[in-house]
Amino acid sequence: MQVTMTVNGTEVTEDIEPRTLLVHFLRDTLGLTGTHWGCDTSNCGVCVVWVDEQPVKSCTMLAAMAGGKAVRTVEDLERDGVLDSVQQGFMECHGLQCGYCTPGMMMTGRWLLDHNPDPTEQEIREAISGQICRCTGYSTIVRSIRWAATQGQGSPVTHTTETAGTPS
Amino acid sequence: MQVPAPFEYERAESVQHTLALLERLGDDARVVAGGHSLLPMMKLRLATPEYLVDINDLRGELGYVVVAEDMVRIGALARHADLLGDEALAAVFPIFRDAERLIADPVVRNWGTLGGSLCQADPSEDLTTVCDALDAECVITGSGGERVVPMAEFHQGPYETAVGDAELLTEVRFPVRPGGSSAYQKVKRRAGDWPVAASAVAVWLDGGTITDARVALTAVGVEGTVDVDEALVGRPPSEEAFAAAGALASAASDPVTDARGSADYKRHLAGELTVRALRTAVERALTSTPTSTP
């Protein structure tokens, strides 16, 4: 079957098997390997991307179901060489060690800050509660997202906006 | 790599289109909504439909939550996040917010739906128990029109429902009765896990006396509600009455020992969680305005 969707602002059309999962479509068909593929059982959350501005575990959505929708992946956080404040926060606060969970954590973190710009530690922990990190014990991830919150507005949600995330 | 067995994908554009597709495709077709229960089963090849009918574009038709004075109507495509965030729903049936806070995790709650949860019919699923406690009715739509099925008849066993091959669950209705409130209490081992056990309670009072109480249990081998009238109805709320109702819930449960806990532990939870849910529901009923809040 043919599927058309917008990925990081660019419309893509590909021939796929209907059973293709969104995570594999992004990684294998489009070569966007920033989105990771982990447990395959919707538990670990390394595969979180946005579909129509809602975070989803992309191992649990068919690429066909994303047809006609707007997908945003971790590759879209950085704009014109400027990191999103969440990415900057992970650098500043040592939010990653092995990096496997990082793309999912950052996509959820960005979504949280877009909807709740000043979250408490508890709210951050709740937001990432469906995602697993085996390195950090979560403390530095929470700290990284909090750091980003202190930087004010992050990356724009839509592609029509020109001002990218500018960590001050 | 877990990938579903091959199938053909159809995207429905409306309820009528869905029904037409289901009639044409027959019993080899499955409806997919959020997909967060069905797709994992398909990846494990526990479900192998030949056709998948995607109804996510029906959100405009079936994504509503309507809270009226005597009835709450929720469309089958209302997502967990919708139910969690709905203030009007929480005011009438706080049990929804209790339950939704602990269903799966926030990312999964963005996609999973009420209708999908009920139709998946997993015995450990939370909203089924909530619907049982609230005496809900399911609206099932086919080409011949709608039929309304009470929760007691909706589930016909694990993973089996009253929805026919060419039918669609379109709405769940909840009667609103004055003087009542509700609560959900659940124990799970970690974020995102299925419940070890949970208890759903709806209770109604009049002049300081309990007039009706409905208790339903999750993941402990009981379908439908547990009869706790003997312990509660006609009595003023008290710790003794709650304990007696908890004992009835515990005795009615028939759990199995598994990785989530022993049968004895789950039986204990069935009782203790019922006591806690009763305590909360009664307190909510007594502190809300008796005339305006059910």
Tab-separated table of C-alpha atoms in Angstrom:
chain	number	residue	atom	x	y	z
A	1	MET	CA	0.000	0.000	0.000
A	2	GLN	CA	1.028	3.607	-0.395
A	3	VAL	CA	1.268	5.901	2.590
A	4	THR	CA	1.753	9.659	2.658
A	5	MET	CA	2.567	11.625	5.773
A	6	THR	CA	4.501	14.678	6.837
A	7	VAL	CA	7.716	13.876	8.661
A	8	ASN	CA	9.516	16.792	10.284
A	9	GLY	CA	7.791	19.198	7.947
A	10	THR	CA	8.488	17.288	4.728
A	11	GLU	CA	5.805	15.292	2.941
A	12	VAL	CA	6.875	11.735	2.211
A	13	THR	CA	5.126	9.057	0.145
A	14	GLU	CA	6.305	5.455	0.278
A	15	ASP	CA	5.135	1.981	-0.664
A	16	ILE	CA	4.931	-0.136	2.476
A	17	GLU	CA	3.513	-3.380	3.754
A	18	PRO	CA	0.417	-2.571	5.819
A	19	ARG	CA	1.995	-4.308	8.807
A	20	THR	CA	4.984	-1.941	8.880
A	21	LEU	CA	5.305	-0.331	12.284
A	22	LEU	CA	5.918	3.388	12.416
A	23	VAL	CA	9.281	2.948	14.186
A	24	HIS	CA	10.591	0.751	11.362
A	25	PHE	CA	9.162	3.057	8.704
A	26	LEU	CA	11.049	5.986	10.227
A	27	ARG	CA	14.296	4.110	10.769
A	28	ASP	CA	14.479	1.716	7.833
A	29	THR	CA	12.433	3.342	5.075
A	30	LEU	CA	13.302	6.976	5.783
A	31	GLY	CA	16.684	6.417	7.450
A	32	LEU	CA	15.764	8.533	10.475
A	33	THR	CA	17.635	6.433	13.002
A	34	GLY	CA	17.449	9.019	15.768
A	35	THR	CA	14.245	7.341	16.890
A	36	HIS	CA	15.334	4.201	18.706
A	37	TRP	CA	13.775	0.766	18.730
A	38	GLY	CA	13.847	-0.969	22.090
A	39	CYS	CA	11.554	-3.361	23.877
A	40	ASP	CA	8.998	-3.777	21.082
A	41	THR	CA	6.267	-4.086	23.732
A	42	SER	CA	5.314	-0.430	24.406
A	43	ASN	CA	7.095	-0.517	27.740
A	44	CYS	CA	10.431	1.250	27.285
A	45	GLY	CA	9.518	4.399	25.340
A	46	VAL	CA	12.800	4.820	23.438
A	47	CYS	CA	10.670	4.984	20.256
A	48	VAL	CA	8.518	7.966	21.289
A	49	VAL	CA	7.762	10.382	18.441
A	50	TRP	CA	4.928	12.866	17.983
A	51	VAL	CA	1.985	12.146	15.702
A	52	ASP	CA	-0.215	15.186	15.211
A	53	GLU	CA	1.538	16.714	18.223
A	54	GLN	CA	0.784	13.829	20.575
A	55	PRO	CA	3.644	11.645	21.817
A	56	VAL	CA	3.238	8.001	20.811
A	57	LYS	CA	5.321	4.870	21.191
A	58	SER	CA	6.041	4.324	17.518
A	59	CYS	CA	6.512	0.552	17.968
A	60	THR	CA	2.812	0.429	18.763
A	61	MET	CA	1.470	2.355	15.809
A	62	LEU	CA	1.315	1.217	12.211
A	63	ALA	CA	2.941	3.498	9.677
A	64	ALA	CA	-0.384	3.242	7.837
A	65	MET	CA	-2.163	4.743	10.851
A	66	ALA	CA	0.125	7.785	10.622
A	67	GLY	CA	-0.957	8.328	7.018
A	68	GLY	CA	-2.161	11.890	6.478
A	69	LYS	CA	-0.731	12.970	9.819
A	70	ALA	CA	2.268	15.045	10.879
A	71	VAL	CA	5.092	13.090	12.490
A	72	ARG	CA	7.852	14.792	14.457
A	73	THR	CA	11.009	12.932	15.429
A	74	VAL	CA	14.059	13.768	17.525
A	75	GLU	CA	15.872	14.906	14.359
A	76	ASP	CA	13.522	17.899	14.305
A	77	LEU	CA	14.470	19.244	17.730
A	78	GLU	CA	17.599	20.987	16.496
A	79	ARG	CA	16.994	23.845	14.047
A	80	ASP	CA	19.690	25.461	11.913
A	81	GLY	CA	22.424	24.259	14.188
A	82	VAL	CA	20.685	25.479	17.332
A	83	LEU	CA	19.826	22.801	19.845
A	84	ASP	CA	16.438	22.677	21.511
A	85	SER	CA	16.696	23.698	25.152
A	86	VAL	CA	15.850	20.122	26.135
A	87	GLN	CA	18.829	18.849	24.141
A	88	GLN	CA	20.962	21.547	25.720
A	89	GLY	CA	19.674	20.507	29.142
A	90	PHE	CA	20.728	16.897	28.571
A	91	MET	CA	24.229	18.171	27.817
A	92	GLU	CA	24.377	20.574	30.734
A	93	CYS	CA	23.020	18.138	33.308
A	94	HIS	CA	24.502	14.859	32.049
A	95	GLY	CA	21.034	13.576	31.103
A	96	LEU	CA	22.419	10.601	29.242
A	97	GLN	CA	25.042	7.947	29.588
A	98	CYS	CA	24.527	5.254	26.936
A	99	GLY	CA	22.004	7.425	25.091
A	100	TYR	CA	19.610	4.662	24.160
A	101	CYS	CA	16.546	6.151	25.882
A	102	THR	CA	17.497	9.732	25.079
A	103	PRO	CA	15.470	10.445	21.908
A	104	GLY	CA	12.247	9.263	23.559
A	105	MET	CA	12.999	11.136	26.779
A	106	MET	CA	13.693	14.329	24.868
A	107	MET	CA	10.531	14.109	22.750
A	108	THR	CA	8.412	13.604	25.856
A	109	GLY	CA	10.322	16.334	27.670
A	110	ARG	CA	9.751	18.808	24.843
A	111	TRP	CA	6.030	17.957	24.767
A	112	LEU	CA	5.743	18.398	28.536
A	113	LEU	CA	7.386	21.823	28.436
A	114	ASP	CA	5.194	22.935	25.524
A	115	HIS	CA	2.121	22.152	27.648
A	116	ASN	CA	3.494	22.871	31.112
A	117	PRO	CA	6.412	25.316	30.868
A	118	ASP	CA	7.293	25.157	34.569
A	119	PRO	CA	6.773	21.549	35.677
A	120	THR	CA	7.663	20.288	39.131
A	121	GLU	CA	10.051	17.390	39.523
A	122	GLN	CA	7.044	15.178	40.261
A	123	GLU	CA	5.292	16.276	37.066
A	124	ILE	CA	8.412	15.504	35.043
A	125	ARG	CA	8.689	12.076	36.641
A	126	GLU	CA	5.031	11.400	35.855
A	127	ALA	CA	5.490	12.524	32.230
A	128	ILE	CA	8.401	10.137	31.630
A	129	SER	CA	6.948	7.311	33.733
A	130	GLY	CA	6.301	5.222	30.617
A	131	GLN	CA	9.930	5.359	29.595
A	132	ILE	CA	12.859	3.379	30.898
A	133	CYS	CA	16.446	4.485	31.480
A	134	ARG	CA	18.909	1.886	32.743
A	135	CYS	CA	21.826	4.268	33.270
A	136	THR	CA	20.930	7.451	35.054
A	137	GLY	CA	18.423	6.479	37.691
A	138	TYR	CA	16.343	9.248	36.112
A	139	SER	CA	17.702	11.991	38.396
A	140	THR	CA	19.819	13.646	35.722
A	141	ILE	CA	17.045	13.296	33.131
A	142	VAL	CA	14.634	15.086	35.446
A	143	ARG	CA	17.304	17.707	36.130
A	144	SER	CA	17.903	18.143	32.379
A	145	ILE	CA	14.230	18.804	31.657
A	146	ARG	CA	14.068	21.173	34.628
A	147	TRP	CA	17.121	22.985	33.227
A	148	ALA	CA	15.312	23.388	29.917
A	149	ALA	CA	12.269	24.775	31.761
A	150	THR	CA	14.422	27.538	33.207
A	151	GLN	CA	15.457	28.574	29.688
A	152	GLY	CA	11.985	29.710	28.705
A	153	GLN	CA	10.389	28.983	25.362
A	154	GLY	CA	11.851	26.000	23.552
A	155	SER	CA	11.442	24.920	19.974
A	156	PRO	CA	8.320	25.932	18.075
A	157	VAL	CA	5.691	23.248	17.638
A	158	THR	CA	4.893	24.114	14.038
A	159	HIS	CA	7.231	24.356	11.116
A	160	THR	CA	5.872	27.681	9.979
A	161	THR	CA	7.464	29.438	12.924
A	162	GLU	CA	10.965	30.628	12.214
A	163	THR	CA	12.372	31.188	15.681
A	164	ALA	CA	13.971	27.944	16.717
A	165	GLY	CA	14.766	26.912	20.255
A	166	THR	CA	17.276	29.332	21.683
A	167	PRO	CA	18.678	28.302	25.009
A	168	SER	CA	19.918	31.494	26.579
B	1	MET	CA	11.725	-8.252	15.801
B	2	GLN	CA	8.023	-8.421	16.567
B	3	VAL	CA	5.891	-7.601	13.547
B	4	PRO	CA	2.260	-8.521	12.961
B	5	ALA	CA	1.335	-11.237	10.482
B	6	PRO	CA	0.368	-9.811	7.082
B	7	PHE	CA	-3.052	-8.178	6.787
B	8	GLU	CA	-4.889	-5.716	4.579
B	9	TYR	CA	-5.398	-2.205	5.957
B	10	GLU	CA	-8.599	-0.240	5.484
B	11	ARG	CA	-9.196	3.249	6.793
B	12	ALA	CA	-12.778	4.028	7.724
B	13	GLU	CA	-14.146	7.513	7.125
B	14	SER	CA	-17.354	7.339	9.154
B	15	VAL	CA	-19.420	5.000	11.295
B	16	GLN	CA	-21.489	4.045	8.251
B	17	HIS	CA	-18.334	3.386	6.223
B	18	THR	CA	-16.954	1.247	9.059
B	19	LEU	CA	-20.096	-0.856	9.112
B	20	ALA	CA	-20.021	-1.256	5.335
B	21	LEU	CA	-16.391	-2.376	5.491
B	22	LEU	CA	-17.106	-4.823	8.309
B	23	GLU	CA	-20.080	-6.286	6.441
B	24	ARG	CA	-17.986	-6.773	3.336
B	25	LEU	CA	-14.905	-8.162	5.086
B	26	GLY	CA	-16.695	-10.511	7.479
B	27	ASP	CA	-15.262	-12.172	10.566
B	28	ASP	CA	-11.633	-11.945	9.419
B	29	ALA	CA	-11.692	-8.195	10.056
B	30	ARG	CA	-10.815	-6.403	13.287
B	31	VAL	CA	-11.385	-2.783	14.173
B	32	VAL	CA	-8.339	-0.881	15.435
B	33	ALA	CA	-8.711	2.305	17.488
B	34	GLY	CA	-5.741	3.364	19.646
B	35	GLY	CA	-4.148	0.016	18.899
B	36	HIS	CA	-2.300	-0.176	22.197
B	37	SER	CA	-3.820	-3.523	23.128
B	38	LEU	CA	-4.544	-5.028	19.704
B	39	LEU	CA	-1.211	-4.247	18.035
B	40	PRO	CA	0.862	-5.869	20.820
B	41	MET	CA	-1.335	-8.964	20.483
B	42	MET	CA	-0.864	-8.918	16.714
B	43	LYS	CA	2.894	-8.575	17.151
B	44	LEU	CA	2.843	-11.682	19.336
B	45	ARG	CA	0.599	-13.366	16.711
B	46	LEU	CA	-2.042	-13.898	19.383
B	47	ALA	CA	-4.353	-11.970	17.061
B	48	THR	CA	-4.071	-12.520	13.310
B	49	PRO	CA	-6.840	-10.604	11.554
B	50	GLU	CA	-6.798	-10.629	7.763
B	51	TYR	CA	-8.180	-7.118	7.606
B	52	LEU	CA	-7.660	-4.192	9.932
B	53	VAL	CA	-10.202	-1.381	9.856
B	54	ASP	CA	-8.698	1.816	11.290
B	55	ILE	CA	-11.393	4.022	12.853
B	56	ASN	CA	-9.157	6.797	14.210
B	57	ASP	CA	-10.557	9.255	11.655
B	58	LEU	CA	-13.949	8.880	13.375
B	59	ARG	CA	-12.833	11.045	16.305
B	60	GLY	CA	-15.220	13.786	15.179
B	61	GLU	CA	-18.129	11.351	15.395
B	62	LEU	CA	-17.090	9.242	18.389
B	63	GLY	CA	-14.564	11.234	20.425
B	64	TYR	CA	-17.002	13.070	22.698
B	65	VAL	CA	-17.625	13.219	26.445
B	66	VAL	CA	-21.063	14.679	27.179
B	67	VAL	CA	-22.022	15.227	30.819
B	68	ALA	CA	-25.733	15.896	31.261
B	69	GLU	CA	-27.874	16.014	34.388
B	70	ASP	CA	-29.205	12.476	34.224
B	71	MET	CA	-26.765	10.783	31.870
B	72	VAL	CA	-23.107	10.801	30.854
B	73	ARG	CA	-22.443	9.723	27.277
B	74	ILE	CA	-18.929	8.916	26.151
B	75	GLY	CA	-18.045	8.150	22.554
B	76	ALA	CA	-16.098	4.953	21.950
B	77	LEU	CA	-13.114	6.889	20.570
B	78	ALA	CA	-12.645	9.100	23.644
B	79	ARG	CA	-9.020	8.530	24.606
B	80	HIS	CA	-7.694	7.866	28.102
B	81	ALA	CA	-6.142	11.329	28.172
B	82	ASP	CA	-9.551	12.841	27.315
B	83	LEU	CA	-11.203	11.013	30.213
B	84	LEU	CA	-8.383	11.922	32.609
B	85	GLY	CA	-8.546	15.608	31.760
B	86	ASP	CA	-12.307	16.126	31.645
B	87	GLU	CA	-13.311	18.297	34.619
B	88	ALA	CA	-17.059	17.846	34.160
B	89	LEU	CA	-16.641	14.078	34.088
B	90	ALA	CA	-14.447	14.153	37.200
B	91	ALA	CA	-17.088	16.199	39.036
B	92	VAL	CA	-19.818	13.636	38.365
B	93	PHE	CA	-17.757	10.424	38.357
B	94	PRO	CA	-14.421	10.988	40.136
B	95	ILE	CA	-13.765	7.272	39.653
B	96	PHE	CA	-12.703	8.001	36.068
B	97	ARG	CA	-9.865	10.259	37.164
B	98	ASP	CA	-8.838	7.795	39.896
B	99	ALA	CA	-8.611	5.007	37.320
B	100	GLU	CA	-7.151	6.947	34.418
B	101	ARG	CA	-4.274	8.340	36.475
B	102	LEU	CA	-3.026	4.784	36.858
B	103	ILE	CA	-3.827	3.240	33.473
B	104	ALA	CA	-0.660	2.402	31.540
B	105	ASP	CA	1.473	5.578	31.244
B	106	PRO	CA	0.922	9.118	29.921
B	107	VAL	CA	2.156	8.363	26.400
B	108	VAL	CA	-0.033	5.287	26.037
B	109	ARG	CA	-2.985	7.253	27.435
B	110	ASN	CA	-2.700	9.627	24.475
B	111	TRP	CA	-3.870	6.860	22.142
B	112	GLY	CA	-5.804	4.136	23.982
B	113	THR	CA	-9.585	4.565	23.891
B	114	LEU	CA	-12.593	3.691	26.048
B	115	GLY	CA	-14.157	1.637	23.260
B	116	GLY	CA	-10.933	-0.171	22.512
B	117	SER	CA	-10.436	-1.010	26.176
B	118	LEU	CA	-13.918	-2.492	26.510
B	119	CYS	CA	-13.746	-4.365	23.193
B	120	GLN	CA	-10.327	-5.814	23.910
B	121	ALA	CA	-12.049	-7.332	26.963
B	122	ASP	CA	-8.893	-8.108	28.870
B	123	PRO	CA	-9.843	-9.387	32.350
B	124	SER	CA	-7.194	-7.109	33.899
B	125	GLU	CA	-8.451	-3.968	32.188
B	126	ASP	CA	-9.521	-1.113	34.479
B	127	LEU	CA	-12.284	0.722	32.597
B	128	THR	CA	-14.419	-2.400	32.359
B	129	THR	CA	-14.558	-2.461	36.147
B	130	VAL	CA	-15.328	1.256	36.267
B	131	CYS	CA	-18.202	0.716	33.807
B	132	ASP	CA	-19.477	-2.220	35.870
B	133	ALA	CA	-19.523	-0.126	39.045
B	134	LEU	CA	-21.302	2.742	37.296
B	135	ASP	CA	-23.946	0.424	35.801
B	136	ALA	CA	-23.042	1.503	32.267
B	137	GLU	CA	-24.774	0.531	29.062
B	138	CYS	CA	-23.006	-0.036	25.744
B	139	VAL	CA	-24.457	1.245	22.494
B	140	ILE	CA	-23.626	-1.178	19.694
B	141	THR	CA	-24.301	0.026	16.172
B	142	GLY	CA	-24.932	-2.154	13.131
B	143	SER	CA	-26.421	-1.531	9.708
B	144	GLY	CA	-29.865	-2.185	11.208
B	145	GLY	CA	-29.429	0.537	13.822
B	146	GLU	CA	-28.418	0.710	17.470
B	147	ARG	CA	-28.903	-1.739	20.295
B	148	VAL	CA	-28.153	-1.060	23.931
B	149	VAL	CA	-26.450	-3.768	25.969
B	150	PRO	CA	-25.900	-3.521	29.743
B	151	MET	CA	-22.342	-4.124	30.978
B	152	ALA	CA	-23.491	-7.376	32.573
B	153	GLU	CA	-24.124	-8.755	29.076
B	154	PHE	CA	-21.362	-6.965	27.187
B	155	HIS	CA	-18.483	-9.225	28.137
B	156	GLN	CA	-18.993	-12.875	27.323
B	157	GLY	CA	-15.662	-14.121	28.644
B	158	PRO	CA	-12.031	-13.066	28.375
B	159	TYR	CA	-11.463	-11.243	25.071
B	160	GLU	CA	-15.066	-11.867	23.973
B	161	THR	CA	-17.821	-9.276	23.745
B	162	ALA	CA	-21.407	-8.941	22.563
B	163	VAL	CA	-20.257	-6.891	19.565
B	164	GLY	CA	-21.012	-8.812	16.360
B	165	ASP	CA	-18.693	-9.114	13.358
B	166	ALA	CA	-20.454	-6.335	11.452
B	167	GLU	CA	-21.096	-4.124	14.463
B	168	LEU	CA	-19.232	-1.307	16.212
B	169	LEU	CA	-19.305	-0.190	19.829
B	170	THR	CA	-20.107	3.487	19.404
B	171	GLU	CA	-21.015	4.859	22.836
B	172	VAL	CA	-21.047	4.047	26.528
B	173	ARG	CA	-23.823	5.550	28.668
B	174	PHE	CA	-23.746	6.106	32.404
B	175	PRO	CA	-26.875	6.890	34.387
B	176	VAL	CA	-26.436	9.757	36.862
B	177	ARG	CA	-28.322	9.345	40.138
B	178	PRO	CA	-28.355	11.970	42.896
B	179	GLY	CA	-26.667	11.496	46.265
B	180	GLY	CA	-23.787	9.363	45.096
B	181	SER	CA	-20.094	9.297	44.355
B	182	SER	CA	-17.445	6.836	43.297
B	183	ALA	CA	-13.784	5.845	43.657
B	184	TYR	CA	-11.173	3.499	42.238
B	185	GLN	CA	-8.310	1.963	44.175
B	186	LYS	CA	-5.580	-0.033	42.507
B	187	VAL	CA	-2.264	-1.623	43.290
B	188	LYS	CA	0.254	-2.103	40.528
B	189	ARG	CA	3.898	-2.985	40.815
B	190	ARG	CA	5.304	-0.166	38.706
B	191	ALA	CA	4.318	2.528	36.217
B	192	GLY	CA	2.763	1.067	33.103
B	193	ASP	CA	2.096	-2.373	34.536
B	194	TRP	CA	-1.236	-4.145	34.665
B	195	PRO	CA	-2.963	-4.079	38.056
B	196	VAL	CA	-2.181	-6.667	40.690
B	197	ALA	CA	-5.745	-5.987	41.795
B	198	ALA	CA	-8.166	-3.070	41.871
B	199	SER	CA	-11.584	-2.196	43.221
B	200	ALA	CA	-14.217	0.107	41.741
B	201	VAL	CA	-16.935	1.477	44.010
B	202	ALA	CA	-20.053	3.558	43.409
B	203	VAL	CA	-22.182	4.429	46.433
B	204	TRP	CA	-25.349	6.409	47.029
B	205	LEU	CA	-26.566	7.927	50.310
B	206	ASP	CA	-29.769	9.562	51.496
B	207	GLY	CA	-29.932	11.334	54.842
B	208	GLY	CA	-26.796	9.658	56.154
B	209	THR	CA	-27.864	6.156	55.144
B	210	ILE	CA	-26.365	4.118	52.317
B	211	THR	CA	-29.131	3.394	49.808
B	212	ASP	CA	-27.134	1.547	47.167
B	213	ALA	CA	-23.571	0.414	46.573
B	214	ARG	CA	-21.926	-1.230	43.592
B	215	VAL	CA	-18.516	-2.890	43.837
B	216	ALA	CA	-16.564	-4.375	40.935
B	217	LEU	CA	-13.082	-5.887	40.990
B	218	THR	CA	-10.230	-5.946	38.481
B	219	ALA	CA	-7.836	-8.821	37.801
B	220	VAL	CA	-9.078	-11.122	40.569
B	221	GLY	CA	-11.286	-13.494	38.603
B	222	VAL	CA	-14.667	-11.831	39.140
B	223	GLU	CA	-16.846	-10.626	36.288
B	224	GLY	CA	-19.494	-8.009	36.893
B	225	THR	CA	-20.331	-6.657	40.307
B	226	VAL	CA	-19.995	-8.192	43.759
B	227	ASP	CA	-23.127	-8.159	45.914
B	228	VAL	CA	-22.301	-6.110	49.005
B	229	ASP	CA	-25.849	-4.973	49.825
B	230	GLU	CA	-25.991	-7.031	53.008
B	231	ALA	CA	-23.040	-5.143	54.496
B	232	LEU	CA	-23.976	-1.631	53.411
B	233	VAL	CA	-27.521	-0.939	52.255
B	234	GLY	CA	-29.787	0.571	54.905
B	235	ARG	CA	-26.837	1.297	57.211
B	236	PRO	CA	-24.980	4.495	58.007
B	237	PRO	CA	-21.438	4.468	56.638
B	238	SER	CA	-18.921	3.139	59.170
B	239	GLU	CA	-15.572	1.391	59.263
B	240	GLU	CA	-17.374	-1.770	60.390
B	241	ALA	CA	-19.709	-1.655	57.407
B	242	PHE	CA	-16.814	-1.021	55.009
B	243	ALA	CA	-14.871	-3.914	56.519
B	244	ALA	CA	-17.872	-6.218	56.102
B	245	ALA	CA	-18.199	-5.182	52.450
B	246	GLY	CA	-14.473	-5.698	51.969
B	247	ALA	CA	-14.785	-9.196	53.396
B	248	LEU	CA	-17.573	-9.960	50.902
B	249	ALA	CA	-15.409	-8.661	48.024
B	250	SER	CA	-12.460	-10.702	49.208
B	251	ALA	CA	-14.586	-13.831	49.510
B	252	ALA	CA	-16.077	-13.325	46.049
B	253	SER	CA	-12.681	-12.968	44.391
B	254	ASP	CA	-11.072	-15.945	42.708
B	255	PRO	CA	-7.571	-14.827	41.710
B	256	VAL	CA	-4.702	-16.913	40.396
B	257	THR	CA	-1.122	-16.863	41.585
B	258	ASP	CA	1.171	-15.338	38.992
B	259	ALA	CA	4.199	-13.053	38.660
B	260	ARG	CA	2.167	-10.164	40.054
B	261	GLY	CA	1.372	-11.865	43.332
B	262	SER	CA	-0.047	-14.856	45.122
B	263	ALA	CA	-3.744	-15.651	45.116
B	264	ASP	CA	-3.832	-14.967	48.867
B	265	TYR	CA	-2.268	-11.537	48.439
B	266	LYS	CA	-4.705	-10.636	45.659
B	267	ARG	CA	-7.659	-11.797	47.768
B	268	HIS	CA	-6.388	-9.572	50.556
B	269	LEU	CA	-6.076	-6.666	48.120
B	270	ALA	CA	-9.620	-7.192	46.823
B	271	GLY	CA	-10.905	-6.654	50.340
B	272	GLU	CA	-8.583	-3.857	51.439
B	273	LEU	CA	-8.918	-1.877	48.196
B	274	THR	CA	-12.705	-2.162	48.419
B	275	VAL	CA	-12.581	-0.746	51.963
B	276	ARG	CA	-10.391	2.165	50.829
B	277	ALA	CA	-12.540	2.885	47.755
B	278	LEU	CA	-15.701	2.832	49.897
B	279	ARG	CA	-14.117	5.214	52.398
B	280	THR	CA	-13.209	7.649	49.604
B	281	ALA	CA	-16.480	7.355	47.695
B	282	VAL	CA	-18.603	7.905	50.819
B	283	GLU	CA	-16.509	10.882	51.884
B	284	ARG	CA	-16.898	12.382	48.414
B	285	ALA	CA	-20.654	11.783	48.430
B	286	LEU	CA	-21.033	13.408	51.846
B	287	THR	CA	-18.898	16.450	51.040
B	288	SER	CA	-20.483	17.193	47.659
B	289	THR	CA	-23.735	19.108	47.368
B	290	PRO	CA	-26.405	16.435	47.757
B	291	THR	CA	-28.846	17.922	45.290
B	292	SER	CA	-26.498	18.715	42.429
B	293	THR	CA	-23.890	15.988	42.500
B	294	PRO	CA	-24.875	12.379	41.971
